[in-house]
Coordinates of C-alpha atoms and ligand atoms in Angstrom, one line a residue:
M1 CA 87.7 79.9 85.7
K2 CA 87.5 79.9 89.5
P3 CA 90.8 78.6 91.0
V4 CA 90.5 75.3 92.8
R5 CA 90.4 75.9 96.6
H6 CA 91.8 73.1 98.8
F7 CA 91.3 72.8 102.6
L8 CA 94.3 71.1 104.1
E9 CA 94.6 73.4 107.1
V10 CA 92.4 76.1 108.6
D11 CA 94.7 78.9 107.2
D12 CA 93.8 77.9 103.7
L13 CA 91.0 80.3 104.5
A14 CA 91.7 84.0 105.2
A15 CA 90.2 85.4 108.4
E16 CA 87.2 86.8 106.6
E17 CA 86.7 83.6 104.7
L18 CA 86.7 81.6 108.0
A19 CA 84.0 84.0 109.3
A20 CA 82.0 83.5 106.1
V21 CA 82.3 79.7 106.5
L22 CA 81.1 79.8 110.1
E23 CA 78.2 82.0 109.0
L24 CA 77.3 79.6 106.2
S25 CA 77.5 76.7 108.7
A26 CA 74.7 78.3 110.7
D27 CA 72.5 78.2 107.6
P28 CA 70.5 74.9 107.7
S29 CA 69.7 75.0 104.0
P30 CA 72.3 76.7 101.9
P31 CA 72.0 76.5 98.0
A32 CA 72.4 72.9 96.7
A33 CA 76.1 73.3 95.7
L34 CA 76.5 69.6 95.1
A35 CA 73.2 68.9 93.2
G36 CA 73.8 65.9 90.9
K37 CA 77.4 65.7 92.0
G38 CA 79.5 63.4 94.1
M39 CA 82.2 63.6 96.8
A40 CA 84.8 60.9 97.3
L41 CA 85.7 60.3 101.0
L42 CA 88.9 58.3 101.4
F43 CA 89.8 56.8 104.8
E44 CA 93.2 55.4 105.8
K45 CA 92.1 55.5 109.5
P46 CA 88.9 54.7 111.4
S47 CA 86.3 57.4 111.8
A48 CA 82.8 57.8 113.2
R49 CA 82.1 61.6 113.3
T50 CA 84.1 62.6 110.2
R51 CA 82.6 60.0 107.9
H52 CA 79.1 60.6 109.0
S53 CA 79.2 64.4 109.2
M54 CA 80.8 64.6 105.8
E55 CA 78.4 62.1 104.2
M56 CA 75.4 63.9 105.6
A57 CA 76.8 67.4 104.7
V58 CA 77.1 66.2 101.1
V59 CA 73.6 64.9 101.1
Q60 CA 72.3 68.1 102.6
L61 CA 73.9 70.0 99.7
G62 CA 72.2 67.7 97.2
G63 CA 75.2 65.5 96.4
H64 CA 76.1 61.9 96.7
P65 CA 79.0 60.8 99.0
V66 CA 81.1 57.7 98.2
S67 CA 83.2 56.6 101.1
V68 CA 86.1 54.2 100.4
A69 CA 88.9 52.7 102.6
G70 CA 92.5 53.5 101.7
T71 CA 93.3 49.8 101.4
E72 CA 90.5 49.4 98.8
V73 CA 92.2 51.7 96.4
G74 CA 95.7 50.8 97.5
I75 CA 97.3 54.2 97.9
D76 CA 100.8 54.2 96.5
E77 CA 100.5 50.4 96.1
R78 CA 97.9 49.7 93.5
E79 CA 98.2 53.3 92.2
S80 CA 100.0 56.5 93.2
A81 CA 98.1 59.0 95.4
E82 CA 98.3 61.5 92.5
D83 CA 96.6 59.1 90.0
I84 CA 94.0 58.2 92.6
A85 CA 93.2 62.0 93.0
R86 CA 93.1 62.5 89.2
T87 CA 90.8 59.4 88.9
L88 CA 88.4 60.4 91.6
A89 CA 88.2 63.9 90.2
C90 CA 86.8 62.3 87.0
Y91 CA 83.6 61.4 88.9
H92 CA 83.5 63.8 91.9
A93 CA 83.2 67.5 92.6
A94 CA 85.5 67.2 95.6
I95 CA 87.7 64.7 97.4
G96 CA 88.1 64.2 101.2
A97 CA 91.0 62.2 102.6
R98 CA 91.9 61.0 106.1
V99 CA 95.6 60.0 106.0
F100 CA 98.5 59.0 108.2
D101 CA 101.0 61.3 106.5
H102 CA 100.0 64.9 105.8
L103 CA 102.2 64.8 102.7
L104 CA 99.7 62.6 101.0
V105 CA 96.9 65.2 101.1
Q106 CA 99.4 67.7 99.8
R107 CA 100.4 65.4 96.9
M108 CA 96.7 64.9 96.1
A109 CA 95.9 68.6 96.2
A110 CA 98.9 69.4 94.0
V111 CA 97.4 67.6 91.1
S112 CA 93.7 67.5 91.8
P113 CA 91.4 69.6 89.5
V114 CA 88.7 69.5 92.3
P115 CA 89.0 70.7 95.9
V116 CA 90.8 68.3 98.3
V117 CA 89.6 68.4 101.9
N118 CA 91.9 67.1 104.7
M119 CA 89.7 64.9 106.9
L120 CA 92.5 64.5 109.4
S121 CA 96.2 63.9 109.0
D122 CA 99.1 63.5 111.5
Q123 CA 99.5 67.2 111.2
A124 CA 96.1 68.8 111.0
H125 CA 92.4 68.3 111.7
P126 CA 90.9 71.5 110.2
L127 CA 87.3 70.2 109.9
Q128 CA 87.4 69.6 113.6
A129 CA 88.5 73.2 114.2
L130 CA 85.6 74.5 112.2
G131 CA 83.1 72.6 114.3
D132 CA 84.9 73.7 117.5
L133 CA 84.8 77.4 116.5
L134 CA 81.2 77.1 115.5
T135 CA 80.4 75.6 119.0
V136 CA 82.3 78.5 120.7
A137 CA 80.4 81.0 118.6
Q138 CA 77.0 79.4 119.5
E139 CA 77.9 79.3 123.2
F140 CA 79.3 82.8 123.6
G141 CA 77.8 84.7 120.7
R142 CA 81.3 85.3 119.3
V143 CA 84.7 83.6 119.1
S144 CA 86.9 86.7 119.2
G145 CA 88.3 87.5 122.7
R146 CA 87.4 84.0 124.0
R147 CA 90.2 82.2 125.8
I148 CA 90.6 78.5 124.7
A149 CA 92.9 76.4 126.9
F150 CA 93.9 73.1 125.3
V151 CA 95.3 70.8 128.0
G152 CA 97.0 68.0 126.1
D153 CA 99.3 67.1 123.2
A154 CA 100.5 69.4 120.5
N155 CA 98.8 67.3 117.9
N156 CA 96.6 67.6 114.8
V157 CA 93.6 68.8 116.8
S158 CA 95.3 71.4 118.9
R159 CA 97.4 72.7 116.0
S160 CA 94.4 73.3 113.7
L161 CA 92.4 74.8 116.6
A162 CA 95.3 77.2 117.5
I163 CA 95.5 78.4 113.9
G164 CA 91.7 78.8 113.7
A165 CA 91.6 80.6 117.0
G166 CA 94.3 83.0 115.7
L167 CA 92.3 83.7 112.5
A168 CA 89.2 84.3 114.6
S169 CA 91.0 86.5 117.1
A170 CA 90.5 84.2 120.0
E171 CA 93.2 83.6 122.7
F172 CA 94.7 80.1 122.6
V173 CA 96.9 78.5 125.2
L174 CA 98.5 75.0 124.9
C175 CA 99.4 73.2 128.1
G176 CA 101.3 70.0 128.2
P177 CA 104.6 68.6 129.5
D178 CA 107.9 69.6 128.1
G179 CA 108.7 67.8 124.9
Y180 CA 105.1 67.8 123.8
H181 CA 104.7 71.5 122.9
F182 CA 104.3 73.2 119.5
D183 CA 107.6 73.5 117.6
R184 CA 109.0 76.6 116.0
A185 CA 107.3 76.1 112.7
D186 CA 103.9 75.7 114.5
V187 CA 104.4 78.8 116.5
D188 CA 105.3 80.8 113.4
R189 CA 102.3 79.5 111.6
I190 CA 100.0 80.3 114.5
S191 CA 101.5 83.8 114.7
A192 CA 101.0 84.3 111.0
A193 CA 97.4 83.5 111.5
G194 CA 97.2 86.3 114.0
G195 CA 97.4 84.0 117.1
T196 CA 99.5 84.3 120.2
A197 CA 100.7 80.6 120.6
E198 CA 101.0 80.9 124.4
I199 CA 102.5 77.7 125.8
V200 CA 102.6 76.7 129.4
D201 CA 103.2 73.5 131.4
D202 CA 101.0 74.3 134.4
P203 CA 97.4 73.3 133.8
A204 CA 96.1 75.6 136.6
Q205 CA 97.8 78.5 134.9
A206 CA 96.4 77.5 131.5
V207 CA 92.8 77.3 132.5
A208 CA 92.7 80.4 134.6
G209 CA 90.1 82.6 133.1
A210 CA 89.5 80.2 130.2
H211 CA 86.1 80.2 128.5
V212 CA 86.8 76.8 126.8
V213 CA 88.8 73.9 128.3
Y214 CA 89.7 71.4 125.6
T215 CA 91.5 68.1 125.6
D216 CA 92.1 65.2 123.2
V217 CA 93.6 61.7 123.5
W218 CA 97.2 61.6 124.5
V219 CA 98.0 58.9 121.9
S220 CA 96.7 59.7 118.5
M221 CA 96.0 57.2 115.7
G222 CA 99.3 56.0 114.2
E223 CA 101.2 56.8 117.4
E224 CA 100.5 53.6 119.3
D225 CA 104.2 52.7 119.6
Q226 CA 104.7 55.9 121.7
A227 CA 101.9 55.0 124.1
P228 CA 104.0 54.1 127.2
E229 CA 106.1 57.3 127.2
K230 CA 103.1 59.6 126.4
M231 CA 100.9 58.1 129.0
A232 CA 103.6 58.7 131.6
A233 CA 104.4 62.2 130.4
F234 CA 100.7 63.3 130.4
A235 CA 99.7 61.6 133.7
D236 CA 99.4 65.0 135.5
Y237 CA 97.5 66.6 132.7
A238 CA 94.0 65.0 133.0
V239 CA 91.1 67.4 132.9
D240 CA 89.1 66.8 136.1
E241 CA 86.4 68.7 138.0
A242 CA 89.0 70.5 140.1
L243 CA 90.9 71.8 137.1
L244 CA 87.7 72.8 135.2
G245 CA 86.6 74.6 138.4
R246 CA 89.6 77.0 137.9
A247 CA 88.3 78.2 134.5
A248 CA 85.8 81.0 134.0
P249 CA 82.5 80.4 135.8
D250 CA 80.7 80.0 132.4
A251 CA 83.4 77.8 130.9
I252 CA 82.5 74.9 128.6
F253 CA 84.4 71.7 128.1
L254 CA 85.1 70.4 124.6
H255 CA 86.7 67.2 123.3
C256 CA 86.9 66.2 119.6
L257 CA 86.2 62.5 120.6
P258 CA 86.7 59.6 120.7
A259 CA 87.6 60.1 124.4
R260 CA 89.3 57.8 126.9
P261 CA 87.3 58.6 130.1
G262 CA 89.6 58.2 133.1
L263 CA 92.7 59.1 131.2
E264 CA 92.8 62.6 129.5
V265 CA 89.4 63.5 131.0
A266 CA 87.4 62.5 134.1
E267 CA 84.1 60.9 133.3
E268 CA 82.4 63.6 135.5
V269 CA 83.7 66.3 133.2
L270 CA 83.2 64.5 129.9
Y271 CA 79.5 64.0 130.7
G272 CA 79.1 66.8 133.1
R273 CA 77.1 70.1 133.2
Q274 CA 79.8 72.1 131.4
S275 CA 80.4 69.6 128.7
R276 CA 79.3 70.4 125.1
I277 CA 80.7 67.4 123.4
W278 CA 77.5 66.3 121.6
Q279 CA 76.7 69.8 120.4
Q280 CA 80.3 69.9 119.2
A281 CA 80.0 66.5 117.5
E282 CA 76.8 67.7 115.7
N283 CA 78.5 70.8 114.7
R284 CA 81.0 68.8 112.6
M285 CA 78.1 68.2 110.1
H286 CA 77.0 71.9 110.0
A287 CA 80.6 73.1 109.7
A288 CA 81.3 70.5 106.9
R289 CA 78.2 71.7 105.1
G290 CA 79.3 75.4 105.5
L291 CA 82.8 74.6 104.2
L292 CA 81.6 72.6 101.2
A293 CA 79.1 75.3 100.3
F294 CA 81.9 77.9 100.5
L295 CA 84.4 75.8 98.4
L296 CA 81.9 74.6 95.8
G297 CA 79.2 77.3 95.8
A298 CA 78.7 80.2 93.4
P299 CA 81.6 82.7 93.1
Ligands
CP1 N1 86.6 63.9 116.0 C1 86.7 63.0 114.9 O1 87.3 63.3 113.9 O2 86.1 61.8 115.1 P1 86.3 60.6 114.2 O3 87.7 60.1 114.3 O4 85.3 59.6 114.7 O5 85.9 60.9 112.8
NVA2 N1 94.3 63.3 117.8 C1 93.4 62.3 117.5 C2 92.1 62.9 116.9 C3 91.0 61.9 116.6 C4 89.8 62.5 116.0 C5 94.0 61.3 116.5 O1 94.6 61.8 115.5 O2 93.8 60.1 116.7

């Protein structure tokens, strides 16, 4: 029997598997890996892109998505996360979960007989990284050797992207104020993926020569109590036209969205000539389809 493959962070894929997933993602009609099957999509937090891209990816693979709010099933209140995973696996070929605490997806994956896909946790957003890398590949013809400058928080989005960039042989630099950098464990994990984990606190230095300038919100879902100090700490880290102008001439701007125009990114950049945010958002669906085809397809 084929072992169950979970996708909790990008490095659950080997480098050549990530390349295969990106290639599958570019195929608009892969084999119907989910024909007659379902996928449960569990959300503890709000979502627009992730829910819709996952639901449509499941449909495109011939399957039926069932989205459910965390409160509806009562994770660890009505029933343990483990029993919810075991139950959903009775009906579904895969389970996706968006959670506050990364431990929850790990607990589900530990007992689930079907693949568990992390649809965002406090630690990781690997589906986002797949869509981002697909966008870079489309724009530049390859990911390897491209320089990605992430100006913002060491959060779920930047961590997964740094790991994915390492696996895809891209350069990655994180730029933010002291106290909001990757920690030792992050750096070790990025290095293990083949990445460099360059960390700087000067935005101009970070974006010099960058092919991709990326940012995300300063205050992630679940961190609302840290908003005052984070807003103050990141005040000098907004991506504006002047900063983007210091990147490579053909640089693109990416943001996982939702954005806060006027805070982490200037409106002129978010909706400007170099922005690829809508292509990036669409790619979430193609990447989700590619990943599910890889996880659930023929051996
Ligand atoms: N980028 C992203 O995950 O968007 P949603 O939170 O809307 O799903
Ligand atoms: N870092 C953000 C990403 C949202 C898609 C958050 O976790 O809220």
